PDB file of C-alpha atoms in Angstrom:
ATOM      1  CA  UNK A   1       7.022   9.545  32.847  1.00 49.00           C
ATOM      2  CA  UNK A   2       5.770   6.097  32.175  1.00 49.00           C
ATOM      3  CA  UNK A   3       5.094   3.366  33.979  1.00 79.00           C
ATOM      4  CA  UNK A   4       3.939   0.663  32.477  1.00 93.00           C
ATOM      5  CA  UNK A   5       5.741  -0.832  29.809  1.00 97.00           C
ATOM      6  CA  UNK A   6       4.703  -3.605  26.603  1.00 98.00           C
ATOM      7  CA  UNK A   7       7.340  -5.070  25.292  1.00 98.00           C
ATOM      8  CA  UNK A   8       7.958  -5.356  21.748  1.00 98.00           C
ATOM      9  CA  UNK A   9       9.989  -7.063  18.843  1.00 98.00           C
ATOM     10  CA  UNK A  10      10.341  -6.832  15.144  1.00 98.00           C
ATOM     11  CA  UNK A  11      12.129  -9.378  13.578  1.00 98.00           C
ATOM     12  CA  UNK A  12      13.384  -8.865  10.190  1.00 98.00           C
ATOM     13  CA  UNK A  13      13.340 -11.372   7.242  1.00 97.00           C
ATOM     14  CA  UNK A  14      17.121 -10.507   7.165  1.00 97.00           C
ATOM     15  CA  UNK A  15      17.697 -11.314  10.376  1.00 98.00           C
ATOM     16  CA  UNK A  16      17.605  -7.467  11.954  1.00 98.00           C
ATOM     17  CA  UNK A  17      15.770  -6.855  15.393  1.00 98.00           C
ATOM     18  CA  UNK A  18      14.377  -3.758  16.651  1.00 98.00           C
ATOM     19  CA  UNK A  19      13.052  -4.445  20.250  1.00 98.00           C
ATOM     20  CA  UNK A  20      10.621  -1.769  21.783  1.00 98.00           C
ATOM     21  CA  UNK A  21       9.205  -0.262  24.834  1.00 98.00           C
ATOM     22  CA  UNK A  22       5.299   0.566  24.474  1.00 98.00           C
ATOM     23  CA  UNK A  23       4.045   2.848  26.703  1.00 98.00           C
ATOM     24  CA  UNK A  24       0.011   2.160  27.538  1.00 98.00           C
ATOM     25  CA  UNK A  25      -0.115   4.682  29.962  1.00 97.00           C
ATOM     26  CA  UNK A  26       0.915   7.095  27.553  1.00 97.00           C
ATOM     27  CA  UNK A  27      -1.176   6.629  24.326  1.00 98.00           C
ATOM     28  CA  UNK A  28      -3.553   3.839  25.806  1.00 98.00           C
ATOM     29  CA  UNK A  29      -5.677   3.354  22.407  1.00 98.00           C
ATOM     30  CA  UNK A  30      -2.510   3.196  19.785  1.00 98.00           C
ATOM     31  CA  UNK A  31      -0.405   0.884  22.131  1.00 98.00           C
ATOM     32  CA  UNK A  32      -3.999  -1.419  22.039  1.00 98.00           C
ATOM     33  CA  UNK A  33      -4.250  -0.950  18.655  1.00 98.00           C
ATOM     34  CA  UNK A  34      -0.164  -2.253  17.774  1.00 98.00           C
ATOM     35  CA  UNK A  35      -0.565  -4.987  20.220  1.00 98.00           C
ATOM     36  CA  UNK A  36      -3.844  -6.150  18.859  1.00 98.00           C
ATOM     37  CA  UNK A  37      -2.351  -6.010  14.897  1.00 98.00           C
ATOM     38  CA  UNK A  38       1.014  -7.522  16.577  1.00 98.00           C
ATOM     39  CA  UNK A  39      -1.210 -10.797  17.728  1.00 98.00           C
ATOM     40  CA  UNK A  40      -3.232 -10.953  15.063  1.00 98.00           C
ATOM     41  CA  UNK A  41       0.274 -11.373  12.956  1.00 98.00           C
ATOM     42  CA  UNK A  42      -1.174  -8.342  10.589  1.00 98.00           C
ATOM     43  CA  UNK A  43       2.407  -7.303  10.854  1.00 98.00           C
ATOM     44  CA  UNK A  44       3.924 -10.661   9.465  1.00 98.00           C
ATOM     45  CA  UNK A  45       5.312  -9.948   5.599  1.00 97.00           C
ATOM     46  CA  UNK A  46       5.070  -6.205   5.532  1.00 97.00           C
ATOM     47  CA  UNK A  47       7.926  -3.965   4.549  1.00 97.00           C
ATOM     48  CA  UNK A  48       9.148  -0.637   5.314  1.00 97.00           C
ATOM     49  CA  UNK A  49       8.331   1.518   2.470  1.00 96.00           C
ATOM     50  CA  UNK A  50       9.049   4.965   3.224  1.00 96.00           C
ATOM     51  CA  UNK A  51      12.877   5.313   4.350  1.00 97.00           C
ATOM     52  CA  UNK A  52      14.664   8.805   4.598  1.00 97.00           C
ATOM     53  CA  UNK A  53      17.931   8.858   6.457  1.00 96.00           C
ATOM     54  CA  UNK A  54      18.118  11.061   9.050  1.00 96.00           C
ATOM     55  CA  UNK A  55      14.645  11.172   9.635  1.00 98.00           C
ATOM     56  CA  UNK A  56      12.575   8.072   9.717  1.00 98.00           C
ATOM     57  CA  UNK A  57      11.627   4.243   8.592  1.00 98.00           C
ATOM     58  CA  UNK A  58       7.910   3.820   7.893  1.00 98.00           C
ATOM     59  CA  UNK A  59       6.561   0.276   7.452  1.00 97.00           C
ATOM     60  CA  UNK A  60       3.111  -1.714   8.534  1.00 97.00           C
ATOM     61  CA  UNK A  61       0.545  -0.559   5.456  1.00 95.00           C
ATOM     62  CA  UNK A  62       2.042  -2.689   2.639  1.00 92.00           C
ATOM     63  CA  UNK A  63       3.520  -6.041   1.417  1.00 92.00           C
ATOM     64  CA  UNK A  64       5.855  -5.390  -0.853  1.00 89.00           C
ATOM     65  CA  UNK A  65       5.185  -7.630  -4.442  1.00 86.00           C
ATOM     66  CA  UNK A  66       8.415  -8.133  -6.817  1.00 81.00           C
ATOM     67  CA  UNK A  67       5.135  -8.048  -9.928  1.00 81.00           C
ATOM     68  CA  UNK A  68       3.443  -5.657  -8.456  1.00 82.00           C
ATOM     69  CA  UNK A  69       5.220  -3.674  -6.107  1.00 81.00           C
ATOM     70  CA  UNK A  70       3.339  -2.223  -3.328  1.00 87.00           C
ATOM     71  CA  UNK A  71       0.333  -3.867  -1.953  1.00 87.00           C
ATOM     72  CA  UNK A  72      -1.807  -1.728   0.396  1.00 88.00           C
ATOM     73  CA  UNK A  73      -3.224  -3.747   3.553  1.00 92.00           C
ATOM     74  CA  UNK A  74      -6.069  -1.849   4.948  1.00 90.00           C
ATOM     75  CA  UNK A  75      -6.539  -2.040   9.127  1.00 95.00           C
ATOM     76  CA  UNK A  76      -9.591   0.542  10.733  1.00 97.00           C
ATOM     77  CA  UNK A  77      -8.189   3.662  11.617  1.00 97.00           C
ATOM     78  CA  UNK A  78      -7.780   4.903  15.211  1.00 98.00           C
ATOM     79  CA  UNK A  79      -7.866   8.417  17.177  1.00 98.00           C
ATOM     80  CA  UNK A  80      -4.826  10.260  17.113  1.00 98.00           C
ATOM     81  CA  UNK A  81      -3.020  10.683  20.705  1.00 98.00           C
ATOM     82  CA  UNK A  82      -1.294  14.286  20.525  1.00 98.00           C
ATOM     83  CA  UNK A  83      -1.458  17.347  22.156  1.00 98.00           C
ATOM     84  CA  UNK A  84      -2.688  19.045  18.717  1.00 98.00           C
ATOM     85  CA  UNK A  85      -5.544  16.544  18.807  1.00 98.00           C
ATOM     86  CA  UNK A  86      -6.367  17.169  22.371  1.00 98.00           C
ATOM     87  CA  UNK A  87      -4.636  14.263  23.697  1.00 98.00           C
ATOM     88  CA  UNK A  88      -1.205  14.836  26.144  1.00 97.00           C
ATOM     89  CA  UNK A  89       1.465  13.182  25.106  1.00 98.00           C
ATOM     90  CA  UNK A  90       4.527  14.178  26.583  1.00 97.00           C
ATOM     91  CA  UNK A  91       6.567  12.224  24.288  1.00 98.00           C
ATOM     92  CA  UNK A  92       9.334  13.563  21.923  1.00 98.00           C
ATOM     93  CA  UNK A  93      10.535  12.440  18.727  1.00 98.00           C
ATOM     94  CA  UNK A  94      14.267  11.992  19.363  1.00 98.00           C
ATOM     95  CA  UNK A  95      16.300   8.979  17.820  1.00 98.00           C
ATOM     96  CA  UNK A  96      14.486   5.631  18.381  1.00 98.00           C
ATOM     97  CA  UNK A  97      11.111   6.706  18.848  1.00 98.00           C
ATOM     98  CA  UNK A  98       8.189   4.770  17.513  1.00 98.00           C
ATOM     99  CA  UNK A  99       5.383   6.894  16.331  1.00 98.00           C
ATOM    100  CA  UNK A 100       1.661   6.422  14.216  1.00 98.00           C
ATOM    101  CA  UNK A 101       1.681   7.271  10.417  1.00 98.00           C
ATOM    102  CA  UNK A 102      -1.275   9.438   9.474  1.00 97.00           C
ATOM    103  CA  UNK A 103      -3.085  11.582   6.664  1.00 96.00           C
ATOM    104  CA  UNK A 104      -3.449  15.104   7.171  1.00 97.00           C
ATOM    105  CA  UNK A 105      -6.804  13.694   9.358  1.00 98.00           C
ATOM    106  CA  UNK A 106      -5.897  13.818  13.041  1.00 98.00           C
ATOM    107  CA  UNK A 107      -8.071  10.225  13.292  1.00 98.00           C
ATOM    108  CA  UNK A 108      -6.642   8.160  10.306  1.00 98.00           C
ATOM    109  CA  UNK A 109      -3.742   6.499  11.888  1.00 98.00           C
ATOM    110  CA  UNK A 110      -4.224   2.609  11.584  1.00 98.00           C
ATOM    111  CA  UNK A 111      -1.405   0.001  11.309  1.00 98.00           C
ATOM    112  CA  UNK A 112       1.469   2.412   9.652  1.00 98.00           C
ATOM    113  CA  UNK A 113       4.080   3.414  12.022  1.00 98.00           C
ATOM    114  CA  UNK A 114       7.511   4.878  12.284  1.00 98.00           C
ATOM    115  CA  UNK A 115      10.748   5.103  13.897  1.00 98.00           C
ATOM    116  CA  UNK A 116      12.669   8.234  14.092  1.00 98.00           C
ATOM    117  CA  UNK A 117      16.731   7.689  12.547  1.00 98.00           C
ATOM    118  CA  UNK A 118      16.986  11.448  14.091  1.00 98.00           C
ATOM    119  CA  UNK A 119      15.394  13.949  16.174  1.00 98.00           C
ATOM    120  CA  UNK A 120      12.345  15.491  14.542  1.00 98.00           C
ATOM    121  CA  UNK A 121      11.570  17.622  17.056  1.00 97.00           C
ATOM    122  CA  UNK A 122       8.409  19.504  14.556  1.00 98.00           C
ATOM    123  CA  UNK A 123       6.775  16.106  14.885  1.00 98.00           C
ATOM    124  CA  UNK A 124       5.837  16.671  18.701  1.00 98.00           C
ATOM    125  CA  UNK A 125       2.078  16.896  19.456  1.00 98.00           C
ATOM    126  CA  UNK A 126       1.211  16.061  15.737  1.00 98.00           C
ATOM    127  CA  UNK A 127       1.734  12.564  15.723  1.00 98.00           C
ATOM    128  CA  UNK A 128       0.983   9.524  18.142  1.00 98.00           C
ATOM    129  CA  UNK A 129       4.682   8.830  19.589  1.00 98.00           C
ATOM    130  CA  UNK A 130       3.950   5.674  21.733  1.00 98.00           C
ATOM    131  CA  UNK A 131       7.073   3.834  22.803  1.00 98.00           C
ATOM    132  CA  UNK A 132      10.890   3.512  21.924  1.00 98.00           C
ATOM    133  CA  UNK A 133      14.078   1.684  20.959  1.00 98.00           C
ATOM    134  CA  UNK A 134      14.503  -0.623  24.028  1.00 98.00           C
ATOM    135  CA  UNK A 135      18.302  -0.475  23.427  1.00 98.00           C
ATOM    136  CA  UNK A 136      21.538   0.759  21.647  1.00 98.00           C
ATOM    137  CA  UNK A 137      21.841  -2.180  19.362  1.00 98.00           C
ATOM    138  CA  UNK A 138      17.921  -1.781  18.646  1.00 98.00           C
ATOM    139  CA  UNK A 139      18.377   2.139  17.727  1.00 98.00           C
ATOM    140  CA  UNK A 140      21.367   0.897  15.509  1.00 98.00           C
ATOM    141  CA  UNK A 141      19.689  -1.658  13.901  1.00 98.00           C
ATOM    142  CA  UNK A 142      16.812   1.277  12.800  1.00 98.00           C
ATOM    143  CA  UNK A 143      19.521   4.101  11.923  1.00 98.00           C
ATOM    144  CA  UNK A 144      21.193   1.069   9.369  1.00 98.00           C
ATOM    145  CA  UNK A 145      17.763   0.754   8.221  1.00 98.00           C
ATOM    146  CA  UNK A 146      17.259   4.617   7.399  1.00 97.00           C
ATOM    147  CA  UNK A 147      20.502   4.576   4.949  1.00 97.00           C
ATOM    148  CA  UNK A 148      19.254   2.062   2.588  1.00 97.00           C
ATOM    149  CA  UNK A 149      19.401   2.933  -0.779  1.00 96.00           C
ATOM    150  CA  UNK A 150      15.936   4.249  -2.211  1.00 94.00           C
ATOM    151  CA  UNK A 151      13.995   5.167  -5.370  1.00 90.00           C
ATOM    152  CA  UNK A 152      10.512   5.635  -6.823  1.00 87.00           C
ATOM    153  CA  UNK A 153       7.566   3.546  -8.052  1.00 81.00           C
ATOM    154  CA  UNK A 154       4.825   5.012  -9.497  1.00 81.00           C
ATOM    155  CA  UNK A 155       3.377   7.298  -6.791  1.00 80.00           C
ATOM    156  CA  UNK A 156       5.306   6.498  -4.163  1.00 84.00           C
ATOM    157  CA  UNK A 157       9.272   7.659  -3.548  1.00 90.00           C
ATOM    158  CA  UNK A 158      12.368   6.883  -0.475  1.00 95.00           C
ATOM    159  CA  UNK A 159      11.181   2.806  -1.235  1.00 91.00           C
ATOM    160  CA  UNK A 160      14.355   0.912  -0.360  1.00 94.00           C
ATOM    161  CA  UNK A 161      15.945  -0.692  -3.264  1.00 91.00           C
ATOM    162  CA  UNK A 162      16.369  -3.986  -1.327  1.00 94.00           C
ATOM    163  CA  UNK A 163      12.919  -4.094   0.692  1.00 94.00           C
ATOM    164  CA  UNK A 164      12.837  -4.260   4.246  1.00 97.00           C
ATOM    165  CA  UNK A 165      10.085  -6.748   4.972  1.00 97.00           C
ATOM    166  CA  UNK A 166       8.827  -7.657   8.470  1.00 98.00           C
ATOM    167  CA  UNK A 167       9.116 -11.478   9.647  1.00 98.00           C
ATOM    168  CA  UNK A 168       7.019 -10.923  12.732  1.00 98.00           C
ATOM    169  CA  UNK A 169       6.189  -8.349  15.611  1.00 98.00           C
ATOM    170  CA  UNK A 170       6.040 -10.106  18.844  1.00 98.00           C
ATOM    171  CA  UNK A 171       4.580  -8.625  22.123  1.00 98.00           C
ATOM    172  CA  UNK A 172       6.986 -10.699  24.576  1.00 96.00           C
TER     173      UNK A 172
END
């Protein structure tokens, strides 16, 4: 299916890596987009907000403040690459897929993504899948993620009680 591949890492503050396989060829504009955030080190002290086990970890839209909790951090949004949205993406969202965040616009992914802990299958050619787990330890590291313990603050709910925050995301 693809064949040109970006390479990828997130590094956790704890010490966790998840290394990824972008695939340009497949969703040219949201690989461009990560890779330019990546560089830019937008990524660098955000944590994973939204975590539901056996379904997903969402992280790159907020810092996470012990006085103020969540901190949105704004990036321009981009055009969603799915089959619902005109684009092909042949894609699915199995285990260890990375994939854009969006509103219920088509065109308001920006900088939040997510990585599947489990096949969600419904998700195909509604959301931006654009690359993958690289390798077994990498899926393993996000399936740990998706079984922290989470709560609620204020509008928001499935925020890890221990936040997940985001050293870096290299492009190697």
């Amino acid at each position: 299916m693809e064949q040109n591949i970006v390479k990828a890492r997130i590094t956790f503050v704890d010490g966790g890596i998840i290394n990824l396989d972008l695939f340009p060829d497949v969703a040219p504009i949201t690989v461009n987009n990560f890779v330019m955030l990546c560089k830019s080190h937008f990524y660098d002290g955000l944590c994973f907000h939204r975590v539901i086990d056996r379904f997903m970890i969402q992280g790159g839209g907020f810092v996470w403040d012990e006085q103020h909790g969540l901190i949105q951090k704004h990036a321009e949004p981009i055009k969603g690459e799915f089959a619902s949205n005109g684009v092909p993406n042949p894609i699915r969202h199995e285990t260890g897929v990375i994939s854009m965040a969006r509103t219920p616009d088509k065109n308001s992914a920006s900088s939040q993504f997510f990585i599947c802990v489990a096949t969600a299958s419904y998700l195909d050619g509604e959301y931006a899948a654009f690359g993958k787990c690289s390798d077994e330890e990498s899926v393993k590291t996000a399936i740990k993620y998706g079984k922290a313990k989470t709560g609620r603050w204020q509008q928001f709910s499935d925020i890890p009680f221990n936040p997940i925050i985001i050293k870096t995301i290299e492009i190697l």
